[in-house]
PDB file of C-alpha atoms in Angstrom:
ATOM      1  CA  UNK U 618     -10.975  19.992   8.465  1.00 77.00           C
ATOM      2  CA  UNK U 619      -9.164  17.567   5.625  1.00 89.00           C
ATOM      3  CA  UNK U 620     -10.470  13.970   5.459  1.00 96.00           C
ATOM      4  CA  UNK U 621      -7.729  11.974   5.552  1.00 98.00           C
ATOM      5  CA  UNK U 622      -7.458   8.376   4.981  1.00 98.00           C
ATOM      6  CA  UNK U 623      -4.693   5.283   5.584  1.00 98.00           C
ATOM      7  CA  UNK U 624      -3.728   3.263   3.277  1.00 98.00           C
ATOM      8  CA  UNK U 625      -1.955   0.352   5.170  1.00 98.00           C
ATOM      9  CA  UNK U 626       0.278  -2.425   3.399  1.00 96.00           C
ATOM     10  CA  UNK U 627       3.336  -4.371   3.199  1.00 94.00           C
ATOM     11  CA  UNK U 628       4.107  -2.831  -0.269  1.00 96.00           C
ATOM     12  CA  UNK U 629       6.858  -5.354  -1.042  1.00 94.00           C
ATOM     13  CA  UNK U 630       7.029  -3.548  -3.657  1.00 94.00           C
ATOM     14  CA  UNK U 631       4.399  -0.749  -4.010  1.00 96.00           C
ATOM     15  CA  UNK U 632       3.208  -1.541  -7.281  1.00 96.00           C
ATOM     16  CA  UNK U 633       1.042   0.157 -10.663  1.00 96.00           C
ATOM     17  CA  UNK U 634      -2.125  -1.550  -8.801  1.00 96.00           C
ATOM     18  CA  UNK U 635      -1.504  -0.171  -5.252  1.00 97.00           C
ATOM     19  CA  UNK U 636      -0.718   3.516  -7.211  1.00 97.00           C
ATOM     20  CA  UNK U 637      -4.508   3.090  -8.951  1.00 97.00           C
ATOM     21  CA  UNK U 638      -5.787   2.271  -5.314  1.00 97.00           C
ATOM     22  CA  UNK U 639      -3.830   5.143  -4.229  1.00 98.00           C
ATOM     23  CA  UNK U 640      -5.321   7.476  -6.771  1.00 97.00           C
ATOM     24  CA  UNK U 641      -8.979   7.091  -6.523  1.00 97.00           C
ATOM     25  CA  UNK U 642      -8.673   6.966  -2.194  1.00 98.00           C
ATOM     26  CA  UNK U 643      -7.370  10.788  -3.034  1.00 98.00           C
ATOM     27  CA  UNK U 644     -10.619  11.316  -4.919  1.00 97.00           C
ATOM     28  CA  UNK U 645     -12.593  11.015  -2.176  1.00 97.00           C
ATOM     29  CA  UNK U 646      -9.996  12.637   0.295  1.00 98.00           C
ATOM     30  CA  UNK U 647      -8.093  15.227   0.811  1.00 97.00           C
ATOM     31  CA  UNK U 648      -4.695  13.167   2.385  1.00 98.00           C
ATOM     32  CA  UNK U 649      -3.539   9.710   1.877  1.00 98.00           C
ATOM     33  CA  UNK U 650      -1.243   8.162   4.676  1.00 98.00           C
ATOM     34  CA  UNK U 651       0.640   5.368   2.440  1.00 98.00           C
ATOM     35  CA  UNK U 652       1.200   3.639   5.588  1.00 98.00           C
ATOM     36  CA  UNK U 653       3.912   0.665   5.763  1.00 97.00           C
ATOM     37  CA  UNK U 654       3.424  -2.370   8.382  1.00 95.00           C
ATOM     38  CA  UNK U 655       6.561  -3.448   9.492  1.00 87.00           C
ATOM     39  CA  UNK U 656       6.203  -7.143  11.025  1.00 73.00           C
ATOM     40  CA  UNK U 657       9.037  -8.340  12.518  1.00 74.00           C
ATOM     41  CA  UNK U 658       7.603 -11.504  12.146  1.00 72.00           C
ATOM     42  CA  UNK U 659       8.555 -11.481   8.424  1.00 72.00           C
ATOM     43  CA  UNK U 660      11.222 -10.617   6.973  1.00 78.00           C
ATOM     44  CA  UNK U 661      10.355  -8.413   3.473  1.00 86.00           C
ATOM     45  CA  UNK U 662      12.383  -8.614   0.485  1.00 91.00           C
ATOM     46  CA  UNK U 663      12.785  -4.773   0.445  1.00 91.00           C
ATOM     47  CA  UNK U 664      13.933  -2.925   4.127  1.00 91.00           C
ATOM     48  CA  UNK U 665      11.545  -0.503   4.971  1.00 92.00           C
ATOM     49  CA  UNK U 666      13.324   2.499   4.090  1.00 93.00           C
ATOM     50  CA  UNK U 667      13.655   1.344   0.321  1.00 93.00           C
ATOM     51  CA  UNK U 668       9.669   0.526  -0.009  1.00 94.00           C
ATOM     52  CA  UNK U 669       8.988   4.136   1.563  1.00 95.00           C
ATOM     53  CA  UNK U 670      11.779   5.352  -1.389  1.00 94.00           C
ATOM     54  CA  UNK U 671       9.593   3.712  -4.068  1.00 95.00           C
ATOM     55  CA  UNK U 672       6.388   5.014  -2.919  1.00 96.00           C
ATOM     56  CA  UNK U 673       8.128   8.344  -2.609  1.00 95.00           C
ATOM     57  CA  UNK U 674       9.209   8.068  -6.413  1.00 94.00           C
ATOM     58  CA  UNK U 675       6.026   6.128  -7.641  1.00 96.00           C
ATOM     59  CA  UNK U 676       3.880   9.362  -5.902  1.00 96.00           C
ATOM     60  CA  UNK U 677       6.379  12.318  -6.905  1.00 94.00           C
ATOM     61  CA  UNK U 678       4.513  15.538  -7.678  1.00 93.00           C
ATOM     62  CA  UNK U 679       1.337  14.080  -6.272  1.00 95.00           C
ATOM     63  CA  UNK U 680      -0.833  16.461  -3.729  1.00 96.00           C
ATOM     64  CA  UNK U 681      -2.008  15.146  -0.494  1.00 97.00           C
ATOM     65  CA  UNK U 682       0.146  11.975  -0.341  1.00 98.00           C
ATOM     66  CA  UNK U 683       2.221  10.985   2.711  1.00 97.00           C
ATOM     67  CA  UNK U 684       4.412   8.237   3.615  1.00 98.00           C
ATOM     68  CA  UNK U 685       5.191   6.377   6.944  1.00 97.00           C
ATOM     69  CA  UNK U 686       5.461   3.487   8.475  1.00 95.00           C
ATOM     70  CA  UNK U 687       4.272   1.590  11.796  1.00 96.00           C
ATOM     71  CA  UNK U 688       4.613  -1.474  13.812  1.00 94.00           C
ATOM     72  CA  UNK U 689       1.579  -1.478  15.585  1.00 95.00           C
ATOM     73  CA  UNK U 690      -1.896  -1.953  15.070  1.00 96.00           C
ATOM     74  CA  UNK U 691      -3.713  -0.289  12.010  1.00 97.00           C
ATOM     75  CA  UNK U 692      -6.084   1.125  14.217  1.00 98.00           C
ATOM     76  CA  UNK U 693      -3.396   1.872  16.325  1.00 98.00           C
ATOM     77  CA  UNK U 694      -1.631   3.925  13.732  1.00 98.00           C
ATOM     78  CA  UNK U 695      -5.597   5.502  12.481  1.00 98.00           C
ATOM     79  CA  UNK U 696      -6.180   6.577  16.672  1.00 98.00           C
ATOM     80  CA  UNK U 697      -1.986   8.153  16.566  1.00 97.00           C
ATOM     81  CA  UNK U 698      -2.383  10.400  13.646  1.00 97.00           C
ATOM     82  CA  UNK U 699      -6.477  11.496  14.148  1.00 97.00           C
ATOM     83  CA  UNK U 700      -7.521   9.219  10.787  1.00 98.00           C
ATOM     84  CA  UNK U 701     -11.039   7.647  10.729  1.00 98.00           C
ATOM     85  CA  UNK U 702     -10.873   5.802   7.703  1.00 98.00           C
ATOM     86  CA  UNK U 703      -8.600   2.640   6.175  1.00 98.00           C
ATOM     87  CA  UNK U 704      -8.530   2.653   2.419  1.00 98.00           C
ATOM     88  CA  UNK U 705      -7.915  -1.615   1.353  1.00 98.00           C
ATOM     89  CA  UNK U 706      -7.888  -2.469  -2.781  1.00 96.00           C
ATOM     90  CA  UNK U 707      -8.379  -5.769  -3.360  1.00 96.00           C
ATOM     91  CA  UNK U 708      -8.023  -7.274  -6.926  1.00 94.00           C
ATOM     92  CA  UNK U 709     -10.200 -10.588  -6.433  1.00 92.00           C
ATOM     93  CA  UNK U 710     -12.720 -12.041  -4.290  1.00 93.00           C
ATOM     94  CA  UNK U 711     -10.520 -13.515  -2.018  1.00 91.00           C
ATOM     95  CA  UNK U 712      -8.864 -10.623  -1.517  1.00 92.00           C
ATOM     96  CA  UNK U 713     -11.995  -9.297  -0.821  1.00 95.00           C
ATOM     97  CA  UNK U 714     -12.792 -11.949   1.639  1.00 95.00           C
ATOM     98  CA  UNK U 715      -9.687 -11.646   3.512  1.00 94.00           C
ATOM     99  CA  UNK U 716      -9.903  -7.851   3.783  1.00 95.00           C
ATOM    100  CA  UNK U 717     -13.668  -8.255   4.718  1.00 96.00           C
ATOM    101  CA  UNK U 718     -12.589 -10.215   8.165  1.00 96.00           C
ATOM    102  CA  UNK U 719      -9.492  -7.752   8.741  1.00 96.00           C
ATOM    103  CA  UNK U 720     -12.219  -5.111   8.316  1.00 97.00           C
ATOM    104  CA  UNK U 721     -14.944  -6.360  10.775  1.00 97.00           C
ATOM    105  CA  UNK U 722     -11.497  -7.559  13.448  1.00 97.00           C
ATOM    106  CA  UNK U 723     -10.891  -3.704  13.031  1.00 98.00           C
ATOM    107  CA  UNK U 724     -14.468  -2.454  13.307  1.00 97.00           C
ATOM    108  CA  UNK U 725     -14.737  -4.387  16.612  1.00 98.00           C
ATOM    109  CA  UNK U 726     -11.116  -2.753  17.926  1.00 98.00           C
ATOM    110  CA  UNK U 727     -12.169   0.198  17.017  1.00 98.00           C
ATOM    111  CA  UNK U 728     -15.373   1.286  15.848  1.00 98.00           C
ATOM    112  CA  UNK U 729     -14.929   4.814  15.056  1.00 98.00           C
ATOM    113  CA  UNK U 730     -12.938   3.822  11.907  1.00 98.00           C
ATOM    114  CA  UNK U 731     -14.578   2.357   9.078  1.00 98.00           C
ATOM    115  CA  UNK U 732     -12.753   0.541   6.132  1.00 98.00           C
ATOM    116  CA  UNK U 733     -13.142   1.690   2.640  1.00 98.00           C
ATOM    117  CA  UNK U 734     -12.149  -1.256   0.439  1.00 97.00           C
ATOM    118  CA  UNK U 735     -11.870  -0.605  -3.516  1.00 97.00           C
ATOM    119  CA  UNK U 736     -11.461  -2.662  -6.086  1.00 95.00           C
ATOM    120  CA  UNK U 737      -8.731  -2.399  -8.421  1.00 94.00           C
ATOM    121  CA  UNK U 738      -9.187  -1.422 -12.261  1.00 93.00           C
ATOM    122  CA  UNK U 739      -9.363  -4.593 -14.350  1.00 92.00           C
ATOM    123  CA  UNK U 740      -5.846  -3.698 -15.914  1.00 94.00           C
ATOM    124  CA  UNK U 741      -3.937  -3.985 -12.807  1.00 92.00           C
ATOM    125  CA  UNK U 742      -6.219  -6.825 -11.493  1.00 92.00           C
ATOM    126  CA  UNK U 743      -3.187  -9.132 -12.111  1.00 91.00           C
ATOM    127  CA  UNK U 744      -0.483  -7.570 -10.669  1.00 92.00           C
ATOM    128  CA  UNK U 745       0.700  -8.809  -7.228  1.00 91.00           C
ATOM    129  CA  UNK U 746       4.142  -7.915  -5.430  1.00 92.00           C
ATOM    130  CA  UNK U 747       5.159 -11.660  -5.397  1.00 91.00           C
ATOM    131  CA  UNK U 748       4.983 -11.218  -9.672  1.00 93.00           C
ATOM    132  CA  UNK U 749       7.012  -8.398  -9.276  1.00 92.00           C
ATOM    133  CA  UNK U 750       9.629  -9.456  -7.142  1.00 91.00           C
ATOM    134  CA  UNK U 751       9.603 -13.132  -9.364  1.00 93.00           C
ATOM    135  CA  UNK U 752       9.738 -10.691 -12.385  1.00 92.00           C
ATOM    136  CA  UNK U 753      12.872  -8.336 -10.787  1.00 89.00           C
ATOM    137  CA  UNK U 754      14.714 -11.751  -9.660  1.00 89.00           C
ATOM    138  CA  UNK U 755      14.950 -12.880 -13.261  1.00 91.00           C
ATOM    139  CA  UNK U 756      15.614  -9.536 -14.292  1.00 88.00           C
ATOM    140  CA  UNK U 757      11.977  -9.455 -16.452  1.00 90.00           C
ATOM    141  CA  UNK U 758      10.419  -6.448 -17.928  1.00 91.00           C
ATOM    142  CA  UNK U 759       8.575  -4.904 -15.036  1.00 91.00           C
ATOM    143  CA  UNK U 760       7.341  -1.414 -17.188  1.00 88.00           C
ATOM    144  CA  UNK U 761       4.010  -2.955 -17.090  1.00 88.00           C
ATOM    145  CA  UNK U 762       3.784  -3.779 -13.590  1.00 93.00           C
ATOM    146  CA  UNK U 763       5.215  -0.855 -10.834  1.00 91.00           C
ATOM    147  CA  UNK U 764       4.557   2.687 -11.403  1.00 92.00           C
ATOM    148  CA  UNK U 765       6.218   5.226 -14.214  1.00 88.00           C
ATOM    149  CA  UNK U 766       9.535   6.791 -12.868  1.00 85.00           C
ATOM    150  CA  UNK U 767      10.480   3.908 -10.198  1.00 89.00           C
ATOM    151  CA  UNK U 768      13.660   2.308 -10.570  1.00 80.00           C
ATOM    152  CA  UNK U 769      13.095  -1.162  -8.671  1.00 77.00           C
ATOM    153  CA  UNK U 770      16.568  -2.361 -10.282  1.00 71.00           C
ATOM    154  CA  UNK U 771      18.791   0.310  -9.253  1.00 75.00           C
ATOM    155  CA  UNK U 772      17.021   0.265  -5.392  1.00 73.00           C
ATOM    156  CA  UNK U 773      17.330  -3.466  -5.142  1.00 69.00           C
ATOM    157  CA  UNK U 774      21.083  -2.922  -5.937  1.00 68.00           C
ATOM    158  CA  UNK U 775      20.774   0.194  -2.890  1.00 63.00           C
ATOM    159  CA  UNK U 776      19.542  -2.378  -0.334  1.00 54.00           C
TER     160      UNK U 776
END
């Protein structure tokens, strides 16, 4: 039986810091469920179908990588599609706070799923999807900041 994993977000964008996070989960797993929450609540700056087009480009030729999205609970979404663990990065301590309390609201919904949280490598440490989208607004150099073969201009211009 393949361990599988989700890896839950907004991914407004997906960026070279959520691909690192996305890379190590898929060391210790077999499958990685990149797993969009749609909140209608908020309103993103990407539609859904555009972030699960830049994950699909950002994770192109990768093995064991899936994409979806969901507008339910997390746990929800783990108990729908037979997954027992949520991978979270987090690139600071309060990140790491904030995850911590998502993780123990989770662990009391549903205790057969554990959380996984990993820190991000120091490079991508300061990379955030608000940066990204201020960066893409003004039309900034973004090489350093999403993955290698994603076009964020020409899919902003899509949406």
């Amino acid at each position: 039986m393949k361990k599988k994993a989700l890896f839950p977000g907004s991914f407004d964008p997906f960026t070279a810091g959520h691909l690192n996070i996305l890379r190590r989960a898929l060391t210790m797993f077999d499958e990685v469920v990149v797993a969009i929450g749609v909140n209608i609540d908020k309103k993103g700056f990407f539609p859904t179908e555009v972030k699960m087009e830049i994950i699909r480009e950002a994770t192109r030729g990768m093995q064991g990588v899936e994409v979806t999205y969901y507008d339910n609970l997390t746990v929800d979404k783990c108990r729908e599609l037979g997954i027992r663990h949520i991978v979270r990065g987090v690139r600071n301590m309060i990140d790491f706070e904030t995850e911590r309390s998502i993780a123990d609201a989770n662990r009391k919904l549903a205790p057969e799923i554990e959380t996984i949280i990993i820190p991000t490598a120091q490079e991508f440490a300061h990379i955030s999807s608000t940066a990204v989208r201020d960066i893409l607004k003004h039309h900034g150099d973004l090489s350093l900041f999403i993955p290698e073969g994603v076009d964020l201009h020409r899919l902003m211009h899509e949406k």
